[in-house]
């Protein structure tokens, strides 16, 4: 079947339902985290954090939007501890079941907290932070929503933003079908994963978002496995 990836699909994912709960969701969250770690996705975000903080030694508040099961925050907690950096880590997700699962997995981490918030609500606007992370989350939104979020993130993040998201290409789509088989993904993970790729981005689209929202200091790099690492420095 010929796959057209010219434009972002408007098809929604099962996980876009914030009332979703249950064992299938838990399994999907954990499998997504495992695949992301296996393919080096967390390292891309961590590299971006390292680049933005540079030689800073003061306490930093880092917000992870669409935190899932919290694996990225736990990786950051280990990195901070190893390098004697003080982080206040906050995971944000709009699904209460997901947040509770992340809390259960992170109970041994005293510097990680979670909040069940819709990032389009006023409660999220009130948050103060130094860095904002958006790993495999931005593709869930429509273009006008992305423009709104970039304006909000860039106005609130004192140091910068790290976005790690999918490259929309037929090769990535076909490879993910293979990943589904190898990892034995459940229906939700398989269907949402394929839709996610079709909701992903081309580099020129990320550049256009940057220009439209007047982001001056940013880099966009293609990384394995079919990801874009978009680092936006907001610190003047």
PDB file of C-alpha atoms in Angstrom:
ATOM      1  CA  UNK A   1       0.000   0.000   0.000  1.00  0.00           C
ATOM      2  CA  UNK A   2       1.361   3.408  -1.021  1.00  0.00           C
ATOM      3  CA  UNK A   3       1.703   5.673   1.992  1.00  0.00           C
ATOM      4  CA  UNK A   4       1.312   9.427   1.533  1.00  0.00           C
ATOM      5  CA  UNK A   5       3.181  11.436   4.193  1.00  0.00           C
ATOM      6  CA  UNK A   6       2.967  14.827   2.474  1.00  0.00           C
ATOM      7  CA  UNK A   7       0.722  16.311   5.147  1.00  0.00           C
ATOM      8  CA  UNK A   8       0.164  15.632   8.851  1.00  0.00           C
ATOM      9  CA  UNK A   9      -2.823  13.385   9.445  1.00  0.00           C
ATOM     10  CA  UNK A  10      -5.768  14.734  11.436  1.00  0.00           C
ATOM     11  CA  UNK A  11      -6.607  11.267  12.745  1.00  0.00           C
ATOM     12  CA  UNK A  12      -6.686  11.087  16.541  1.00  0.00           C
ATOM     13  CA  UNK A  13      -5.043   8.530  18.798  1.00  0.00           C
ATOM     14  CA  UNK A  14      -6.750   6.323  21.355  1.00  0.00           C
ATOM     15  CA  UNK A  15      -4.602   7.925  24.072  1.00  0.00           C
ATOM     16  CA  UNK A  16      -6.041  11.339  23.260  1.00  0.00           C
ATOM     17  CA  UNK A  17      -8.976  10.337  25.448  1.00  0.00           C
ATOM     18  CA  UNK A  18      -7.933  11.714  28.848  1.00  0.00           C
ATOM     19  CA  UNK A  19     -10.499   9.555  30.662  1.00  0.00           C
ATOM     20  CA  UNK A  20      -8.787   6.369  29.458  1.00  0.00           C
ATOM     21  CA  UNK A  21      -7.593   3.954  32.146  1.00  0.00           C
ATOM     22  CA  UNK A  22      -6.888   0.287  32.760  1.00  0.00           C
ATOM     23  CA  UNK A  23      -4.276  -2.380  32.190  1.00  0.00           C
ATOM     24  CA  UNK A  24      -4.069  -1.876  28.419  1.00  0.00           C
ATOM     25  CA  UNK A  25      -3.151   1.778  28.955  1.00  0.00           C
ATOM     26  CA  UNK A  26      -0.603   0.879  31.636  1.00  0.00           C
ATOM     27  CA  UNK A  27       0.977  -1.683  29.316  1.00  0.00           C
ATOM     28  CA  UNK A  28       1.026   0.839  26.448  1.00  0.00           C
ATOM     29  CA  UNK A  29       2.708   3.507  28.588  1.00  0.00           C
ATOM     30  CA  UNK A  30       5.399   1.116  29.755  1.00  0.00           C
ATOM     31  CA  UNK A  31       6.003  -0.342  26.285  1.00  0.00           C
ATOM     32  CA  UNK A  32       6.297   3.163  24.772  1.00  0.00           C
ATOM     33  CA  UNK A  33       8.836   4.078  27.461  1.00  0.00           C
ATOM     34  CA  UNK A  34      10.810   0.874  26.867  1.00  0.00           C
ATOM     35  CA  UNK A  35      10.921   1.389  23.093  1.00  0.00           C
ATOM     36  CA  UNK A  36      11.900   5.025  23.530  1.00  0.00           C
ATOM     37  CA  UNK A  37      14.782   4.000  25.793  1.00  0.00           C
ATOM     38  CA  UNK A  38      15.822   1.183  23.456  1.00  0.00           C
ATOM     39  CA  UNK A  39      15.931   3.511  20.446  1.00  0.00           C
ATOM     40  CA  UNK A  40      17.844   6.204  22.340  1.00  0.00           C
ATOM     41  CA  UNK A  41      14.975   8.682  22.543  1.00  0.00           C
ATOM     42  CA  UNK A  42      15.563   9.650  26.168  1.00  0.00           C
ATOM     43  CA  UNK A  43      19.205  10.373  25.376  1.00  0.00           C
ATOM     44  CA  UNK A  44      18.158  12.947  22.768  1.00  0.00           C
ATOM     45  CA  UNK A  45      16.171  14.856  25.360  1.00  0.00           C
ATOM     46  CA  UNK A  46      18.950  14.511  27.924  1.00  0.00           C
ATOM     47  CA  UNK A  47      21.492  15.851  25.423  1.00  0.00           C
ATOM     48  CA  UNK A  48      19.268  18.868  24.900  1.00  0.00           C
ATOM     49  CA  UNK A  49      19.048  19.478  28.647  1.00  0.00           C
ATOM     50  CA  UNK A  50      22.844  19.259  28.952  1.00  0.00           C
ATOM     51  CA  UNK A  51      23.264  21.749  26.128  1.00  0.00           C
ATOM     52  CA  UNK A  52      20.873  24.264  27.674  1.00  0.00           C
ATOM     53  CA  UNK A  53      22.140  24.114  31.254  1.00  0.00           C
ATOM     54  CA  UNK A  54      25.814  24.260  30.269  1.00  0.00           C
ATOM     55  CA  UNK A  55      27.844  25.121  33.363  1.00  0.00           C
ATOM     56  CA  UNK A  56      24.865  26.221  35.474  1.00  0.00           C
ATOM     57  CA  UNK A  57      24.967  24.996  39.057  1.00  0.00           C
ATOM     58  CA  UNK A  58      21.868  26.633  40.558  1.00  0.00           C
ATOM     59  CA  UNK A  59      18.701  24.677  41.290  1.00  0.00           C
ATOM     60  CA  UNK A  60      16.609  24.275  38.144  1.00  0.00           C
ATOM     61  CA  UNK A  61      12.931  23.495  37.764  1.00  0.00           C
ATOM     62  CA  UNK A  62      12.260  21.239  34.785  1.00  0.00           C
ATOM     63  CA  UNK A  63       8.738  20.546  33.548  1.00  0.00           C
ATOM     64  CA  UNK A  64       8.018  17.496  31.368  1.00  0.00           C
ATOM     65  CA  UNK A  65       4.810  17.955  29.350  1.00  0.00           C
ATOM     66  CA  UNK A  66       3.040  14.711  28.443  1.00  0.00           C
ATOM     67  CA  UNK A  67       5.244  12.825  30.894  1.00  0.00           C
ATOM     68  CA  UNK A  68       3.680   9.392  30.405  1.00  0.00           C
ATOM     69  CA  UNK A  69       4.972   6.938  32.995  1.00  0.00           C
ATOM     70  CA  UNK A  70       7.683   9.393  34.092  1.00  0.00           C
ATOM     71  CA  UNK A  71      10.675   7.553  32.649  1.00  0.00           C
ATOM     72  CA  UNK A  72      12.259  10.757  31.310  1.00  0.00           C
ATOM     73  CA  UNK A  73      12.071  12.439  34.715  1.00  0.00           C
ATOM     74  CA  UNK A  74      13.605   9.434  36.427  1.00  0.00           C
ATOM     75  CA  UNK A  75      16.457   9.495  33.902  1.00  0.00           C
ATOM     76  CA  UNK A  76      16.961  13.195  34.672  1.00  0.00           C
ATOM     77  CA  UNK A  77      16.931  12.508  38.410  1.00  0.00           C
ATOM     78  CA  UNK A  78      19.747   9.967  37.955  1.00  0.00           C
ATOM     79  CA  UNK A  79      21.678  12.389  35.743  1.00  0.00           C
ATOM     80  CA  UNK A  80      21.312  15.189  38.274  1.00  0.00           C
ATOM     81  CA  UNK A  81      22.372  12.999  41.186  1.00  0.00           C
ATOM     82  CA  UNK A  82      25.401  11.687  39.314  1.00  0.00           C
ATOM     83  CA  UNK A  83      26.538  15.194  38.362  1.00  0.00           C
ATOM     84  CA  UNK A  84      25.649  16.904  41.672  1.00  0.00           C
ATOM     85  CA  UNK A  85      22.940  19.037  40.031  1.00  0.00           C
ATOM     86  CA  UNK A  86      19.843  20.055  41.945  1.00  0.00           C
ATOM     87  CA  UNK A  87      16.664  19.555  39.926  1.00  0.00           C
ATOM     88  CA  UNK A  88      13.032  20.137  40.810  1.00  0.00           C
ATOM     89  CA  UNK A  89      11.290  17.805  38.355  1.00  0.00           C
ATOM     90  CA  UNK A  90       7.591  18.160  37.518  1.00  0.00           C
ATOM     91  CA  UNK A  91       5.650  15.787  35.277  1.00  0.00           C
ATOM     92  CA  UNK A  92       2.483  17.039  33.598  1.00  0.00           C
ATOM     93  CA  UNK A  93      -0.177  14.847  32.025  1.00  0.00           C
ATOM     94  CA  UNK A  94      -3.905  15.345  31.455  1.00  0.00           C
ATOM     95  CA  UNK A  95      -4.779  11.712  32.173  1.00  0.00           C
ATOM     96  CA  UNK A  96      -5.268  10.960  35.896  1.00  0.00           C
ATOM     97  CA  UNK A  97      -4.597   7.223  35.483  1.00  0.00           C
ATOM     98  CA  UNK A  98      -1.290   7.984  33.734  1.00  0.00           C
ATOM     99  CA  UNK A  99      -0.265  10.435  36.469  1.00  0.00           C
ATOM    100  CA  UNK A 100      -1.049   7.916  39.209  1.00  0.00           C
ATOM    101  CA  UNK A 101       0.985   5.249  37.408  1.00  0.00           C
ATOM    102  CA  UNK A 102       3.939   7.653  37.108  1.00  0.00           C
ATOM    103  CA  UNK A 103       3.663   8.514  40.799  1.00  0.00           C
ATOM    104  CA  UNK A 104       3.773   4.823  41.731  1.00  0.00           C
ATOM    105  CA  UNK A 105       6.889   4.261  39.610  1.00  0.00           C
ATOM    106  CA  UNK A 106       8.635   7.354  41.009  1.00  0.00           C
ATOM    107  CA  UNK A 107       7.929   7.004  44.730  1.00  0.00           C
ATOM    108  CA  UNK A 108      11.646   6.630  45.545  1.00  0.00           C
ATOM    109  CA  UNK A 109      12.502   9.956  43.866  1.00  0.00           C
ATOM    110  CA  UNK A 110      12.023  12.831  46.303  1.00  0.00           C
ATOM    111  CA  UNK A 111      12.618  15.554  43.678  1.00  0.00           C
ATOM    112  CA  UNK A 112       9.954  14.316  41.232  1.00  0.00           C
ATOM    113  CA  UNK A 113       6.316  15.390  41.485  1.00  0.00           C
ATOM    114  CA  UNK A 114       3.372  15.044  39.127  1.00  0.00           C
ATOM    115  CA  UNK A 115       0.317  17.121  38.330  1.00  0.00           C
ATOM    116  CA  UNK A 116      -2.776  16.147  36.365  1.00  0.00           C
ATOM    117  CA  UNK A 117      -3.259  19.278  34.258  1.00  0.00           C
ATOM    118  CA  UNK A 118      -4.561  20.101  30.805  1.00  0.00           C
ATOM    119  CA  UNK A 119      -1.850  22.360  29.391  1.00  0.00           C
ATOM    120  CA  UNK A 120      -4.491  24.546  27.730  1.00  0.00           C
ATOM    121  CA  UNK A 121      -5.972  25.457  31.112  1.00  0.00           C
ATOM    122  CA  UNK A 122      -5.076  28.418  33.346  1.00  0.00           C
ATOM    123  CA  UNK A 123      -3.487  26.177  35.973  1.00  0.00           C
ATOM    124  CA  UNK A 124      -0.672  25.279  33.605  1.00  0.00           C
ATOM    125  CA  UNK A 125      -0.083  28.932  32.662  1.00  0.00           C
ATOM    126  CA  UNK A 126       0.642  29.686  36.319  1.00  0.00           C
ATOM    127  CA  UNK A 127       3.589  27.275  36.498  1.00  0.00           C
ATOM    128  CA  UNK A 128       7.102  28.706  36.719  1.00  0.00           C
ATOM    129  CA  UNK A 129      10.029  26.738  35.279  1.00  0.00           C
ATOM    130  CA  UNK A 130      13.508  27.006  33.827  1.00  0.00           C
ATOM    131  CA  UNK A 131      13.340  24.248  31.222  1.00  0.00           C
ATOM    132  CA  UNK A 132      10.400  22.662  29.456  1.00  0.00           C
ATOM    133  CA  UNK A 133      10.612  19.202  27.907  1.00  0.00           C
ATOM    134  CA  UNK A 134       8.248  17.881  25.274  1.00  0.00           C
ATOM    135  CA  UNK A 135       9.161  14.311  24.329  1.00  0.00           C
ATOM    136  CA  UNK A 136       6.883  12.569  21.805  1.00  0.00           C
ATOM    137  CA  UNK A 137       4.057  14.902  22.786  1.00  0.00           C
ATOM    138  CA  UNK A 138       3.960  17.843  20.367  1.00  0.00           C
ATOM    139  CA  UNK A 139       2.645  15.707  17.492  1.00  0.00           C
ATOM    140  CA  UNK A 140      -0.592  15.160  19.432  1.00  0.00           C
ATOM    141  CA  UNK A 141      -1.628  18.751  18.686  1.00  0.00           C
ATOM    142  CA  UNK A 142      -2.961  20.573  15.646  1.00  0.00           C
ATOM    143  CA  UNK A 143      -0.866  23.300  14.041  1.00  0.00           C
ATOM    144  CA  UNK A 144      -2.750  26.192  15.633  1.00  0.00           C
ATOM    145  CA  UNK A 145      -2.413  24.549  19.044  1.00  0.00           C
ATOM    146  CA  UNK A 146       1.316  24.088  18.460  1.00  0.00           C
ATOM    147  CA  UNK A 147       1.694  27.787  17.680  1.00  0.00           C
ATOM    148  CA  UNK A 148      -0.133  28.655  20.911  1.00  0.00           C
ATOM    149  CA  UNK A 149       2.027  26.270  22.949  1.00  0.00           C
ATOM    150  CA  UNK A 150       5.287  27.519  21.472  1.00  0.00           C
ATOM    151  CA  UNK A 151       4.304  31.065  22.412  1.00  0.00           C
ATOM    152  CA  UNK A 152       3.429  29.943  25.932  1.00  0.00           C
ATOM    153  CA  UNK A 153       6.466  27.711  26.454  1.00  0.00           C
ATOM    154  CA  UNK A 154       8.917  30.308  25.155  1.00  0.00           C
ATOM    155  CA  UNK A 155       7.439  33.035  27.357  1.00  0.00           C
ATOM    156  CA  UNK A 156       7.607  30.905  30.516  1.00  0.00           C
ATOM    157  CA  UNK A 157      10.798  28.822  30.179  1.00  0.00           C
ATOM    158  CA  UNK A 158      13.596  30.917  31.660  1.00  0.00           C
ATOM    159  CA  UNK A 159      16.387  28.874  30.081  1.00  0.00           C
ATOM    160  CA  UNK A 160      14.973  26.890  27.188  1.00  0.00           C
ATOM    161  CA  UNK A 161      12.859  24.163  25.619  1.00  0.00           C
ATOM    162  CA  UNK A 162      13.763  20.677  24.412  1.00  0.00           C
ATOM    163  CA  UNK A 163      11.368  19.099  21.918  1.00  0.00           C
ATOM    164  CA  UNK A 164      11.953  15.530  20.785  1.00  0.00           C
ATOM    165  CA  UNK A 165       9.457  14.267  18.236  1.00  0.00           C
ATOM    166  CA  UNK A 166       8.842  12.058  15.249  1.00  0.00           C
ATOM    167  CA  UNK A 167       9.953  12.436  11.648  1.00  0.00           C
ATOM    168  CA  UNK A 168       6.963  11.741   9.399  1.00  0.00           C
ATOM    169  CA  UNK A 169       8.191   9.372   6.714  1.00  0.00           C
ATOM    170  CA  UNK A 170       7.045   6.121   5.160  1.00  0.00           C
ATOM    171  CA  UNK A 171      10.308   4.398   6.160  1.00  0.00           C
ATOM    172  CA  UNK A 172       9.664   5.150   9.834  1.00  0.00           C
ATOM    173  CA  UNK A 173       6.102   3.870   9.458  1.00  0.00           C
ATOM    174  CA  UNK A 174       7.242   0.547   7.988  1.00  0.00           C
ATOM    175  CA  UNK A 175      10.003   0.129  10.568  1.00  0.00           C
ATOM    176  CA  UNK A 176       7.533   0.720  13.381  1.00  0.00           C
ATOM    177  CA  UNK A 177       5.364  -2.069  11.993  1.00  0.00           C
ATOM    178  CA  UNK A 178       8.411  -4.314  12.476  1.00  0.00           C
ATOM    179  CA  UNK A 179       8.945  -2.951  16.004  1.00  0.00           C
ATOM    180  CA  UNK A 180       5.321  -3.818  16.817  1.00  0.00           C
ATOM    181  CA  UNK A 181       6.021  -7.430  15.910  1.00  0.00           C
ATOM    182  CA  UNK A 182       9.345  -7.658  17.765  1.00  0.00           C
ATOM    183  CA  UNK A 183       8.056  -6.055  20.989  1.00  0.00           C
ATOM    184  CA  UNK A 184       4.633  -7.709  20.834  1.00  0.00           C
ATOM    185  CA  UNK A 185       2.797  -4.412  21.239  1.00  0.00           C
ATOM    186  CA  UNK A 186      -0.866  -4.408  22.181  1.00  0.00           C
ATOM    187  CA  UNK A 187      -3.512  -2.967  19.846  1.00  0.00           C
ATOM    188  CA  UNK A 188      -3.473   0.465  21.463  1.00  0.00           C
ATOM    189  CA  UNK A 189       0.313   0.814  21.236  1.00  0.00           C
ATOM    190  CA  UNK A 190       0.364  -0.449  17.653  1.00  0.00           C
ATOM    191  CA  UNK A 191      -2.468   1.699  16.315  1.00  0.00           C
ATOM    192  CA  UNK A 192      -1.443   4.852  18.209  1.00  0.00           C
ATOM    193  CA  UNK A 193       2.195   4.420  17.237  1.00  0.00           C
ATOM    194  CA  UNK A 194       1.402   4.294  13.539  1.00  0.00           C
ATOM    195  CA  UNK A 195      -0.920   7.304  13.786  1.00  0.00           C
ATOM    196  CA  UNK A 196       1.766   9.149  15.782  1.00  0.00           C
ATOM    197  CA  UNK A 197       4.222   8.805  12.912  1.00  0.00           C
ATOM    198  CA  UNK A 198       1.648  10.188  10.480  1.00  0.00           C
ATOM    199  CA  UNK A 199       1.093  13.097  12.890  1.00  0.00           C
ATOM    200  CA  UNK A 200       4.845  13.724  13.070  1.00  0.00           C
ATOM    201  CA  UNK A 201       6.825  16.413  11.284  1.00  0.00           C
ATOM    202  CA  UNK A 202       9.041  17.293   8.367  1.00  0.00           C
ATOM    203  CA  UNK A 203      12.000  19.551   9.136  1.00  0.00           C
ATOM    204  CA  UNK A 204      10.632  22.390   7.033  1.00  0.00           C
ATOM    205  CA  UNK A 205       7.477  22.385   9.156  1.00  0.00           C
ATOM    206  CA  UNK A 206       9.488  22.804  12.351  1.00  0.00           C
ATOM    207  CA  UNK A 207      11.434  25.641  10.746  1.00  0.00           C
ATOM    208  CA  UNK A 208       8.140  27.276   9.736  1.00  0.00           C
ATOM    209  CA  UNK A 209       6.845  26.997  13.316  1.00  0.00           C
ATOM    210  CA  UNK A 210      10.059  28.605  14.533  1.00  0.00           C
ATOM    211  CA  UNK A 211       9.765  31.525  12.125  1.00  0.00           C
ATOM    212  CA  UNK A 212       6.063  32.079  12.732  1.00  0.00           C
ATOM    213  CA  UNK A 213       6.605  32.235  16.479  1.00  0.00           C
ATOM    214  CA  UNK A 214       9.741  34.383  16.174  1.00  0.00           C
ATOM    215  CA  UNK A 215      12.033  31.870  17.857  1.00  0.00           C
ATOM    216  CA  UNK A 216      15.505  33.307  17.353  1.00  0.00           C
ATOM    217  CA  UNK A 217      17.936  30.925  19.003  1.00  0.00           C
ATOM    218  CA  UNK A 218      17.162  27.321  18.054  1.00  0.00           C
ATOM    219  CA  UNK A 219      18.596  24.237  16.393  1.00  0.00           C
ATOM    220  CA  UNK A 220      16.807  21.361  14.661  1.00  0.00           C
ATOM    221  CA  UNK A 221      18.679  18.117  14.083  1.00  0.00           C
ATOM    222  CA  UNK A 222      17.566  14.787  12.654  1.00  0.00           C
ATOM    223  CA  UNK A 223      18.494  11.900  14.917  1.00  0.00           C
ATOM    224  CA  UNK A 224      18.085   8.152  14.933  1.00  0.00           C
ATOM    225  CA  UNK A 225      15.507   6.619  15.131  1.00  0.00           C
ATOM    226  CA  UNK A 226      13.610   9.021  12.856  1.00  0.00           C
ATOM    227  CA  UNK A 227      13.421  11.813  15.413  1.00  0.00           C
ATOM    228  CA  UNK A 228      13.921  15.533  15.402  1.00  0.00           C
ATOM    229  CA  UNK A 229      15.736  17.155  18.292  1.00  0.00           C
ATOM    230  CA  UNK A 230      14.544  20.758  18.481  1.00  0.00           C
ATOM    231  CA  UNK A 231      16.389  22.830  21.076  1.00  0.00           C
ATOM    232  CA  UNK A 232      15.132  26.357  21.737  1.00  0.00           C
ATOM    233  CA  UNK A 233      17.165  28.698  23.935  1.00  0.00           C
ATOM    234  CA  UNK A 234      15.034  31.362  25.618  1.00  0.00           C
ATOM    235  CA  UNK A 235      17.610  32.759  28.033  1.00  0.00           C
ATOM    236  CA  UNK A 236      18.749  36.255  27.032  1.00  0.00           C
TER     237      UNK A 236
END
